[in-house]
Amino acid sequence: MFLLVSVFVASCTCDEHCVSSHGGLTDKEVSYRKQRQLLYYRDEFAWEKAILSDPFNLTADWVGSSVCDYTGRIRTVAGIDLNHGDIVGCLPEELGLLTDLALFHINSNRFCGTVPHKFIKLKLMLELDLSNNWFTGKFLEVILKLPLLKFLDLRFNEFEGTIPKELFDKDLEVIFINHNRFRFNLPDNFGNSHVSVIALANNKFHGCMPASLGNTTGLEEIILMNNGFRSCLPEQFGGLKILTVFYVSVNRLLGTLPEQIGGM
């Protein structure tokens, strides 16, 4: 699942979009590059203004027009990685201007507030990691509008409310939404998901485990501990032939173990 990073690296060179066939730059191409660059550092890079504390000075060089030289920024801004920076602040709407973003990793900081609606413009996004921050609010509906998203990590925040059932119809490979305040029943289409790893632990899910979970034949790990499930284990779980981790402790499971589990 982490091979997606190689796709991000391959997309980091911007010159193929800007150089003419004879190797030089036309006036039109130069103008194009300037316009793109202006978008990236518009208003002296608005995100820097929204950050209130940066103890490791990761954003100290976020000044001027040479955005490719900024710490955490790569050419064409195809990826942002500020993991473990202990940064305090919020996410401004201007981040939606970085339409080349394929990777956005800001885990283990102290970002708060909500996620900008303009993230809906990030149509090339492959990996979105907002874990271990102070984000609040409802589930991010914009996630459902990111057509290429494969890796979703929202764990260890303060998100709440329900999860739209459409999430499980997306072609995601990894879903981490554990350690939040989500509260809902797992929908019948849960088994439509193509995930290999899913972690829903330490929320307030309840109801029964849907039999459709047995349809997720590519599932390798599922972690459902410490929720409110009051359910038997469906016999369809026996269809999970490559499952290696099945963690459902601290729930209210009932009945007997179906024989089909021996086929897992």
PDB file of C-alpha atoms in Angstrom:
ATOM      1  CA  MET A   1       0.000   0.000   0.000  1.00  0.00           C
ATOM      2  CA  PHE A   2       2.881   2.380   0.586  1.00  0.00           C
ATOM      3  CA  LEU A   3       4.128   1.982  -2.992  1.00  0.00           C
ATOM      4  CA  LEU A   4       1.917   4.974  -3.742  1.00  0.00           C
ATOM      5  CA  VAL A   5       4.841   7.140  -2.670  1.00  0.00           C
ATOM      6  CA  SER A   6       6.699   6.168  -5.819  1.00  0.00           C
ATOM      7  CA  VAL A   7       3.854   7.617  -7.871  1.00  0.00           C
ATOM      8  CA  PHE A   8       4.204  10.876  -5.946  1.00  0.00           C
ATOM      9  CA  VAL A   9       7.932  11.046  -6.607  1.00  0.00           C
ATOM     10  CA  ALA A  10       7.425  10.461 -10.292  1.00  0.00           C
ATOM     11  CA  SER A  11       4.982  13.374 -10.465  1.00  0.00           C
ATOM     12  CA  CYS A  12       7.284  15.887  -8.829  1.00  0.00           C
ATOM     13  CA  THR A  13       9.028  17.199 -11.925  1.00  0.00           C
ATOM     14  CA  CYS A  14       7.114  20.076 -13.434  1.00  0.00           C
ATOM     15  CA  ASP A  15       9.224  20.896 -16.456  1.00  0.00           C
ATOM     16  CA  GLU A  16       7.469  18.512 -18.812  1.00  0.00           C
ATOM     17  CA  HIS A  17       4.413  20.769 -18.593  1.00  0.00           C
ATOM     18  CA  CYS A  18       6.412  23.927 -19.298  1.00  0.00           C
ATOM     19  CA  VAL A  19       9.150  23.154 -21.855  1.00  0.00           C
ATOM     20  CA  SER A  20       8.463  23.371 -25.575  1.00  0.00           C
ATOM     21  CA  SER A  21       9.372  20.664 -28.055  1.00  0.00           C
ATOM     22  CA  HIS A  22      12.649  22.387 -29.048  1.00  0.00           C
ATOM     23  CA  GLY A  23      13.858  22.487 -25.423  1.00  0.00           C
ATOM     24  CA  GLY A  24      13.347  26.221 -24.762  1.00  0.00           C
ATOM     25  CA  LEU A  25      10.492  28.212 -23.283  1.00  0.00           C
ATOM     26  CA  THR A  26       8.067  30.160 -25.408  1.00  0.00           C
ATOM     27  CA  ASP A  27       6.610  33.461 -24.151  1.00  0.00           C
ATOM     28  CA  LYS A  28       3.326  31.676 -23.579  1.00  0.00           C
ATOM     29  CA  GLU A  29       5.026  28.954 -21.545  1.00  0.00           C
ATOM     30  CA  VAL A  30       6.891  31.495 -19.416  1.00  0.00           C
ATOM     31  CA  SER A  31       3.613  33.287 -18.734  1.00  0.00           C
ATOM     32  CA  TYR A  32       1.994  29.985 -17.807  1.00  0.00           C
ATOM     33  CA  ARG A  33       4.720  29.182 -15.290  1.00  0.00           C
ATOM     34  CA  LYS A  34       4.460  32.631 -13.690  1.00  0.00           C
ATOM     35  CA  GLN A  35       0.710  32.306 -13.322  1.00  0.00           C
ATOM     36  CA  ARG A  36       1.069  28.881 -11.691  1.00  0.00           C
ATOM     37  CA  GLN A  37       3.729  30.178  -9.343  1.00  0.00           C
ATOM     38  CA  LEU A  38       1.590  33.123  -8.307  1.00  0.00           C
ATOM     39  CA  LEU A  39      -1.122  30.716  -7.248  1.00  0.00           C
ATOM     40  CA  TYR A  40       1.343  28.850  -5.036  1.00  0.00           C
ATOM     41  CA  TYR A  41       2.561  31.804  -3.038  1.00  0.00           C
ATOM     42  CA  ARG A  42      -0.492  34.012  -3.299  1.00  0.00           C
ATOM     43  CA  ASP A  43      -0.821  36.358  -0.314  1.00  0.00           C
ATOM     44  CA  GLU A  44       2.676  35.376   0.861  1.00  0.00           C
ATOM     45  CA  PHE A  45       1.540  31.788   1.200  1.00  0.00           C
ATOM     46  CA  ALA A  46      -1.632  31.980   3.311  1.00  0.00           C
ATOM     47  CA  TRP A  47      -0.991  28.759   5.209  1.00  0.00           C
ATOM     48  CA  GLU A  48       2.064  30.263   6.887  1.00  0.00           C
ATOM     49  CA  LYS A  49      -0.149  33.023   8.270  1.00  0.00           C
ATOM     50  CA  ALA A  50      -2.547  30.445   9.674  1.00  0.00           C
ATOM     51  CA  ILE A  51       0.193  28.620  11.641  1.00  0.00           C
ATOM     52  CA  LEU A  52       0.450  29.889  15.207  1.00  0.00           C
ATOM     53  CA  SER A  53       3.376  27.820  16.478  1.00  0.00           C
ATOM     54  CA  ASP A  54       6.194  26.012  14.673  1.00  0.00           C
ATOM     55  CA  PRO A  55       8.750  24.913  17.319  1.00  0.00           C
ATOM     56  CA  PHE A  56      11.052  23.202  14.812  1.00  0.00           C
ATOM     57  CA  ASN A  57      10.966  26.099  12.317  1.00  0.00           C
ATOM     58  CA  LEU A  58       9.796  23.856   9.491  1.00  0.00           C
ATOM     59  CA  THR A  59       8.114  26.840   7.839  1.00  0.00           C
ATOM     60  CA  ALA A  60      10.901  29.396   8.416  1.00  0.00           C
ATOM     61  CA  ASP A  61      11.895  29.447   4.746  1.00  0.00           C
ATOM     62  CA  TRP A  62       8.338  29.753   3.391  1.00  0.00           C
ATOM     63  CA  VAL A  63       9.101  33.216   2.018  1.00  0.00           C
ATOM     64  CA  GLY A  64       9.199  34.577  -1.519  1.00  0.00           C
ATOM     65  CA  SER A  65       8.517  33.047  -4.891  1.00  0.00           C
ATOM     66  CA  SER A  66      10.897  30.043  -4.798  1.00  0.00           C
ATOM     67  CA  VAL A  67       8.225  27.691  -3.523  1.00  0.00           C
ATOM     68  CA  CYS A  68      10.142  24.619  -4.719  1.00  0.00           C
ATOM     69  CA  ASP A  69      12.761  25.420  -2.080  1.00  0.00           C
ATOM     70  CA  TYR A  70      10.313  25.543   0.826  1.00  0.00           C
ATOM     71  CA  THR A  71      10.762  22.890   3.532  1.00  0.00           C
ATOM     72  CA  GLY A  72       8.106  20.222   3.039  1.00  0.00           C
ATOM     73  CA  ARG A  73       7.344  21.380  -0.521  1.00  0.00           C
ATOM     74  CA  ILE A  74       8.366  19.576  -3.698  1.00  0.00           C
ATOM     75  CA  ARG A  75       8.428  20.846  -7.307  1.00  0.00           C
ATOM     76  CA  THR A  76       4.956  21.705  -8.596  1.00  0.00           C
ATOM     77  CA  VAL A  77       3.827  21.080  -5.023  1.00  0.00           C
ATOM     78  CA  ALA A  78       2.778  17.531  -5.801  1.00  0.00           C
ATOM     79  CA  GLY A  79       3.220  16.608  -2.147  1.00  0.00           C
ATOM     80  CA  ILE A  80       3.307  18.135   1.338  1.00  0.00           C
ATOM     81  CA  ASP A  81       4.865  16.166   4.199  1.00  0.00           C
ATOM     82  CA  LEU A  82       5.034  17.947   7.569  1.00  0.00           C
ATOM     83  CA  ASN A  83       4.693  14.870   9.773  1.00  0.00           C
ATOM     84  CA  HIS A  84       5.757  15.083  13.429  1.00  0.00           C
ATOM     85  CA  GLY A  85       6.364  18.839  13.312  1.00  0.00           C
ATOM     86  CA  ASP A  86       4.319  19.771  16.420  1.00  0.00           C
ATOM     87  CA  ILE A  87       2.924  22.632  14.322  1.00  0.00           C
ATOM     88  CA  VAL A  88      -0.046  24.613  15.684  1.00  0.00           C
ATOM     89  CA  GLY A  89      -2.481  26.241  13.285  1.00  0.00           C
ATOM     90  CA  CYS A  90      -5.280  25.564  10.834  1.00  0.00           C
ATOM     91  CA  LEU A  91      -5.727  24.749   7.149  1.00  0.00           C
ATOM     92  CA  PRO A  92      -6.681  27.758   4.974  1.00  0.00           C
ATOM     93  CA  GLU A  93      -8.956  27.507   1.962  1.00  0.00           C
ATOM     94  CA  GLU A  94      -6.036  28.567  -0.283  1.00  0.00           C
ATOM     95  CA  LEU A  95      -4.653  25.020  -0.058  1.00  0.00           C
ATOM     96  CA  GLY A  96      -7.312  24.153  -2.614  1.00  0.00           C
ATOM     97  CA  LEU A  97      -5.238  26.103  -5.171  1.00  0.00           C
ATOM     98  CA  LEU A  98      -2.531  23.416  -5.075  1.00  0.00           C
ATOM     99  CA  THR A  99      -4.349  21.281  -7.596  1.00  0.00           C
ATOM    100  CA  ASP A 100      -1.277  19.115  -8.337  1.00  0.00           C
ATOM    101  CA  LEU A 101      -1.253  17.671  -4.819  1.00  0.00           C
ATOM    102  CA  ALA A 102      -1.100  13.881  -4.788  1.00  0.00           C
ATOM    103  CA  LEU A 103       0.102  13.497  -1.212  1.00  0.00           C
ATOM    104  CA  PHE A 104      -0.866  15.498   1.879  1.00  0.00           C
ATOM    105  CA  HIS A 105       0.677  14.217   5.120  1.00  0.00           C
ATOM    106  CA  ILE A 106       0.462  16.326   8.283  1.00  0.00           C
ATOM    107  CA  ASN A 107       0.168  13.701  11.000  1.00  0.00           C
ATOM    108  CA  SER A 108       1.315  14.291  14.584  1.00  0.00           C
ATOM    109  CA  ASN A 109       0.882  18.055  14.732  1.00  0.00           C
ATOM    110  CA  ARG A 110      -1.642  20.309  16.455  1.00  0.00           C
ATOM    111  CA  PHE A 111      -3.715  21.504  13.530  1.00  0.00           C
ATOM    112  CA  CYS A 112      -7.272  22.305  14.564  1.00  0.00           C
ATOM    113  CA  GLY A 113     -10.548  23.499  13.113  1.00  0.00           C
ATOM    114  CA  THR A 114     -12.077  21.876  10.062  1.00  0.00           C
ATOM    115  CA  VAL A 115     -10.763  20.766   6.696  1.00  0.00           C
ATOM    116  CA  PRO A 116     -11.265  23.335   3.898  1.00  0.00           C
ATOM    117  CA  HIS A 117     -14.111  22.703   1.513  1.00  0.00           C
ATOM    118  CA  LYS A 118     -11.801  23.678  -1.358  1.00  0.00           C
ATOM    119  CA  PHE A 119      -9.981  20.366  -0.902  1.00  0.00           C
ATOM    120  CA  ILE A 120     -12.652  19.229  -3.327  1.00  0.00           C
ATOM    121  CA  LYS A 121     -10.428  20.673  -6.081  1.00  0.00           C
ATOM    122  CA  LEU A 122      -7.550  18.286  -5.305  1.00  0.00           C
ATOM    123  CA  LYS A 123      -8.564  15.746  -7.934  1.00  0.00           C
ATOM    124  CA  LEU A 124      -5.083  14.128  -8.077  1.00  0.00           C
ATOM    125  CA  MET A 125      -4.964  13.305  -4.367  1.00  0.00           C
ATOM    126  CA  LEU A 126      -3.777   9.761  -3.656  1.00  0.00           C
ATOM    127  CA  GLU A 127      -2.910   9.909   0.052  1.00  0.00           C
ATOM    128  CA  LEU A 128      -4.595  12.056   2.703  1.00  0.00           C
ATOM    129  CA  ASP A 129      -3.173  11.746   6.226  1.00  0.00           C
ATOM    130  CA  LEU A 130      -4.620  14.115   8.851  1.00  0.00           C
ATOM    131  CA  SER A 131      -4.052  11.772  11.784  1.00  0.00           C
ATOM    132  CA  ASN A 132      -3.096  12.731  15.319  1.00  0.00           C
ATOM    133  CA  ASN A 133      -4.229  16.357  15.226  1.00  0.00           C
ATOM    134  CA  TRP A 134      -7.100  18.346  16.777  1.00  0.00           C
ATOM    135  CA  PHE A 135      -9.531  18.437  13.865  1.00  0.00           C
ATOM    136  CA  THR A 136     -13.241  18.587  14.692  1.00  0.00           C
ATOM    137  CA  GLY A 137     -16.543  18.500  12.874  1.00  0.00           C
ATOM    138  CA  LYS A 138     -18.440  16.034  10.753  1.00  0.00           C
ATOM    139  CA  PHE A 139     -16.960  13.501   8.365  1.00  0.00           C
ATOM    140  CA  LEU A 140     -15.197  15.204   5.460  1.00  0.00           C
ATOM    141  CA  GLU A 141     -17.700  15.037   2.612  1.00  0.00           C
ATOM    142  CA  VAL A 142     -15.003  16.351   0.261  1.00  0.00           C
ATOM    143  CA  ILE A 143     -13.282  12.958   0.569  1.00  0.00           C
ATOM    144  CA  LEU A 144     -16.073  11.425  -1.455  1.00  0.00           C
ATOM    145  CA  LYS A 145     -15.191  13.829  -4.308  1.00  0.00           C
ATOM    146  CA  LEU A 146     -11.522  12.800  -4.586  1.00  0.00           C
ATOM    147  CA  PRO A 147     -11.637  10.265  -7.423  1.00  0.00           C
ATOM    148  CA  LEU A 148      -8.070   8.887  -7.126  1.00  0.00           C
ATOM    149  CA  LEU A 149      -7.822   8.650  -3.329  1.00  0.00           C
ATOM    150  CA  LYS A 150      -6.334   5.344  -2.122  1.00  0.00           C
ATOM    151  CA  PHE A 151      -5.060   6.061   1.398  1.00  0.00           C
ATOM    152  CA  LEU A 152      -7.221   7.766   4.039  1.00  0.00           C
ATOM    153  CA  ASP A 153      -6.024   8.352   7.605  1.00  0.00           C
ATOM    154  CA  LEU A 154      -8.206  10.413   9.984  1.00  0.00           C
ATOM    155  CA  ARG A 155      -7.384   8.600  13.228  1.00  0.00           C
ATOM    156  CA  PHE A 156      -6.766  10.304  16.568  1.00  0.00           C
ATOM    157  CA  ASN A 157      -8.863  13.439  15.978  1.00  0.00           C
ATOM    158  CA  GLU A 158     -12.217  14.684  17.237  1.00  0.00           C
ATOM    159  CA  PHE A 159     -14.387  14.021  14.187  1.00  0.00           C
ATOM    160  CA  GLU A 160     -17.954  13.083  15.040  1.00  0.00           C
ATOM    161  CA  GLY A 161     -21.307  12.117  13.606  1.00  0.00           C
ATOM    162  CA  THR A 162     -22.039   9.493  10.998  1.00  0.00           C
ATOM    163  CA  ILE A 163     -19.988   8.051   8.164  1.00  0.00           C
ATOM    164  CA  PRO A 164     -21.645   8.305   4.732  1.00  0.00           C
ATOM    165  CA  LYS A 165     -22.181   4.852   3.310  1.00  0.00           C
ATOM    166  CA  GLU A 166     -20.711   6.076   0.007  1.00  0.00           C
ATOM    167  CA  LEU A 167     -17.261   5.856   1.608  1.00  0.00           C
ATOM    168  CA  PHE A 168     -17.378   2.090   1.247  1.00  0.00           C
ATOM    169  CA  ASP A 169     -18.141   2.310  -2.457  1.00  0.00           C
ATOM    170  CA  LYS A 170     -14.893   4.198  -3.126  1.00  0.00           C
ATOM    171  CA  ASP A 171     -11.837   2.403  -4.475  1.00  0.00           C
ATOM    172  CA  LEU A 172      -9.784   2.904  -1.303  1.00  0.00           C
ATOM    173  CA  GLU A 173      -6.999   0.563  -0.230  1.00  0.00           C
ATOM    174  CA  VAL A 174      -6.534   1.803   3.345  1.00  0.00           C
ATOM    175  CA  ILE A 175      -9.070   3.388   5.732  1.00  0.00           C
ATOM    176  CA  PHE A 176      -7.972   4.525   9.199  1.00  0.00           C
ATOM    177  CA  ILE A 177     -10.753   6.360  11.065  1.00  0.00           C
ATOM    178  CA  ASN A 178     -10.153   4.916  14.518  1.00  0.00           C
ATOM    179  CA  HIS A 179     -10.016   6.978  17.732  1.00  0.00           C
ATOM    180  CA  ASN A 180     -12.626   9.587  16.837  1.00  0.00           C
ATOM    181  CA  ARG A 181     -16.240  10.129  17.907  1.00  0.00           C
ATOM    182  CA  PHE A 182     -18.049   8.652  14.927  1.00  0.00           C
ATOM    183  CA  ARG A 183     -21.387   7.045  15.799  1.00  0.00           C
ATOM    184  CA  PHE A 184     -23.360   4.950  13.318  1.00  0.00           C
ATOM    185  CA  ASN A 185     -24.316   1.460  12.155  1.00  0.00           C
ATOM    186  CA  LEU A 186     -22.117  -0.230   9.590  1.00  0.00           C
ATOM    187  CA  PRO A 187     -24.146  -0.054   6.340  1.00  0.00           C
ATOM    188  CA  ASP A 188     -25.117  -3.041   4.224  1.00  0.00           C
ATOM    189  CA  ASN A 189     -22.727  -1.943   1.465  1.00  0.00           C
ATOM    190  CA  PHE A 190     -19.722  -2.254   3.798  1.00  0.00           C
ATOM    191  CA  GLY A 191     -18.634  -5.283   1.801  1.00  0.00           C
ATOM    192  CA  ASN A 192     -18.366  -3.239  -1.391  1.00  0.00           C
ATOM    193  CA  SER A 193     -15.062  -1.819  -0.193  1.00  0.00           C
ATOM    194  CA  HIS A 194     -11.811  -2.923  -1.845  1.00  0.00           C
ATOM    195  CA  VAL A 195      -9.678  -2.091   1.196  1.00  0.00           C
ATOM    196  CA  SER A 196      -6.803  -4.257   2.367  1.00  0.00           C
ATOM    197  CA  VAL A 197      -6.636  -2.594   5.804  1.00  0.00           C
ATOM    198  CA  ILE A 198      -9.447  -0.910   7.748  1.00  0.00           C
ATOM    199  CA  ALA A 199      -9.370   0.364  11.334  1.00  0.00           C
ATOM    200  CA  LEU A 200     -12.583   1.583  12.984  1.00  0.00           C
ATOM    201  CA  ALA A 201     -11.578   1.047  16.629  1.00  0.00           C
ATOM    202  CA  ASN A 202     -12.500   3.329  19.533  1.00  0.00           C
ATOM    203  CA  ASN A 203     -15.539   4.993  18.055  1.00  0.00           C
ATOM    204  CA  LYS A 204     -19.213   4.482  18.856  1.00  0.00           C
ATOM    205  CA  PHE A 205     -20.330   2.126  16.129  1.00  0.00           C
ATOM    206  CA  HIS A 206     -23.206  -0.132  17.027  1.00  0.00           C
ATOM    207  CA  GLY A 207     -25.676  -2.593  15.636  1.00  0.00           C
ATOM    208  CA  CYS A 208     -24.792  -5.768  13.786  1.00  0.00           C
ATOM    209  CA  MET A 209     -21.800  -6.649  11.682  1.00  0.00           C
ATOM    210  CA  PRO A 210     -23.093  -6.836   8.117  1.00  0.00           C
ATOM    211  CA  ALA A 211     -22.810 -10.174   6.361  1.00  0.00           C
ATOM    212  CA  SER A 212     -21.489  -8.284   3.339  1.00  0.00           C
ATOM    213  CA  LEU A 213     -18.132  -7.947   5.118  1.00  0.00           C
ATOM    214  CA  GLY A 214     -17.454 -11.446   3.814  1.00  0.00           C
ATOM    215  CA  ASN A 215     -17.350  -9.976   0.294  1.00  0.00           C
ATOM    216  CA  THR A 216     -14.199  -7.947   0.980  1.00  0.00           C
ATOM    217  CA  THR A 217     -11.997 -10.756  -0.283  1.00  0.00           C
ATOM    218  CA  GLY A 218      -8.896  -8.546  -0.468  1.00  0.00           C
ATOM    219  CA  LEU A 219      -9.100  -7.661   3.219  1.00  0.00           C
ATOM    220  CA  GLU A 220      -5.915  -8.383   5.190  1.00  0.00           C
ATOM    221  CA  GLU A 221      -6.519  -6.514   8.461  1.00  0.00           C
ATOM    222  CA  ILE A 222      -9.672  -5.289  10.176  1.00  0.00           C
ATOM    223  CA  ILE A 223      -9.681  -3.658  13.612  1.00  0.00           C
ATOM    224  CA  LEU A 224     -13.101  -3.080  15.201  1.00  0.00           C
ATOM    225  CA  MET A 225     -12.217  -3.091  18.911  1.00  0.00           C
ATOM    226  CA  ASN A 226     -13.940  -0.967  21.566  1.00  0.00           C
ATOM    227  CA  ASN A 227     -17.126  -0.046  19.771  1.00  0.00           C
ATOM    228  CA  GLY A 228     -20.725  -0.906  20.546  1.00  0.00           C
ATOM    229  CA  PHE A 229     -21.294  -3.894  18.295  1.00  0.00           C
ATOM    230  CA  ARG A 230     -23.999  -6.221  19.592  1.00  0.00           C
ATOM    231  CA  SER A 231     -23.975  -8.940  17.020  1.00  0.00           C
ATOM    232  CA  CYS A 232     -23.218 -12.483  16.068  1.00  0.00           C
ATOM    233  CA  LEU A 233     -20.346 -13.128  13.691  1.00  0.00           C
ATOM    234  CA  PRO A 234     -21.845 -13.851  10.259  1.00  0.00           C
ATOM    235  CA  GLU A 235     -20.824 -17.139   8.680  1.00  0.00           C
ATOM    236  CA  GLN A 236     -19.829 -15.172   5.570  1.00  0.00           C
ATOM    237  CA  PHE A 237     -16.668 -14.108   7.417  1.00  0.00           C
ATOM    238  CA  GLY A 238     -15.266 -17.465   6.399  1.00  0.00           C
ATOM    239  CA  GLY A 239     -14.785 -16.044   2.919  1.00  0.00           C
ATOM    240  CA  LEU A 240     -11.952 -13.769   4.105  1.00  0.00           C
ATOM    241  CA  LYS A 241      -9.224 -16.112   2.927  1.00  0.00           C
ATOM    242  CA  ILE A 242      -6.222 -13.781   3.223  1.00  0.00           C
ATOM    243  CA  LEU A 243      -7.202 -12.065   6.482  1.00  0.00           C
ATOM    244  CA  THR A 244      -4.294 -11.944   8.971  1.00  0.00           C
ATOM    245  CA  VAL A 245      -5.662  -9.599  11.676  1.00  0.00           C
ATOM    246  CA  PHE A 246      -9.232  -9.729  13.011  1.00  0.00           C
ATOM    247  CA  TYR A 247      -9.490  -7.607  16.157  1.00  0.00           C
ATOM    248  CA  VAL A 248     -12.973  -7.252  17.690  1.00  0.00           C
ATOM    249  CA  SER A 249     -12.334  -7.171  21.440  1.00  0.00           C
ATOM    250  CA  VAL A 250     -14.242  -4.888  23.853  1.00  0.00           C
ATOM    251  CA  ASN A 251     -17.592  -5.229  22.077  1.00  0.00           C
ATOM    252  CA  ARG A 252     -20.763  -7.150  22.902  1.00  0.00           C
ATOM    253  CA  LEU A 253     -20.533 -10.037  20.459  1.00  0.00           C
ATOM    254  CA  LEU A 254     -23.080 -12.820  20.906  1.00  0.00           C
ATOM    255  CA  GLY A 255     -23.661 -16.424  19.938  1.00  0.00           C
ATOM    256  CA  THR A 256     -21.183 -19.025  18.820  1.00  0.00           C
ATOM    257  CA  LEU A 257     -18.294 -18.890  16.405  1.00  0.00           C
ATOM    258  CA  PRO A 258     -19.488 -20.118  13.011  1.00  0.00           C
ATOM    259  CA  GLU A 259     -17.646 -23.122  11.602  1.00  0.00           C
ATOM    260  CA  GLN A 260     -16.836 -21.162   8.464  1.00  0.00           C
ATOM    261  CA  ILE A 261     -14.284 -19.109  10.395  1.00  0.00           C
ATOM    262  CA  GLY A 262     -12.025 -22.116  10.133  1.00  0.00           C
ATOM    263  CA  GLY A 263     -11.626 -21.223   6.468  1.00  0.00           C
ATOM    264  CA  MET A 264     -10.075 -17.863   7.214  1.00  0.00           C
TER     265      MET A 264
END
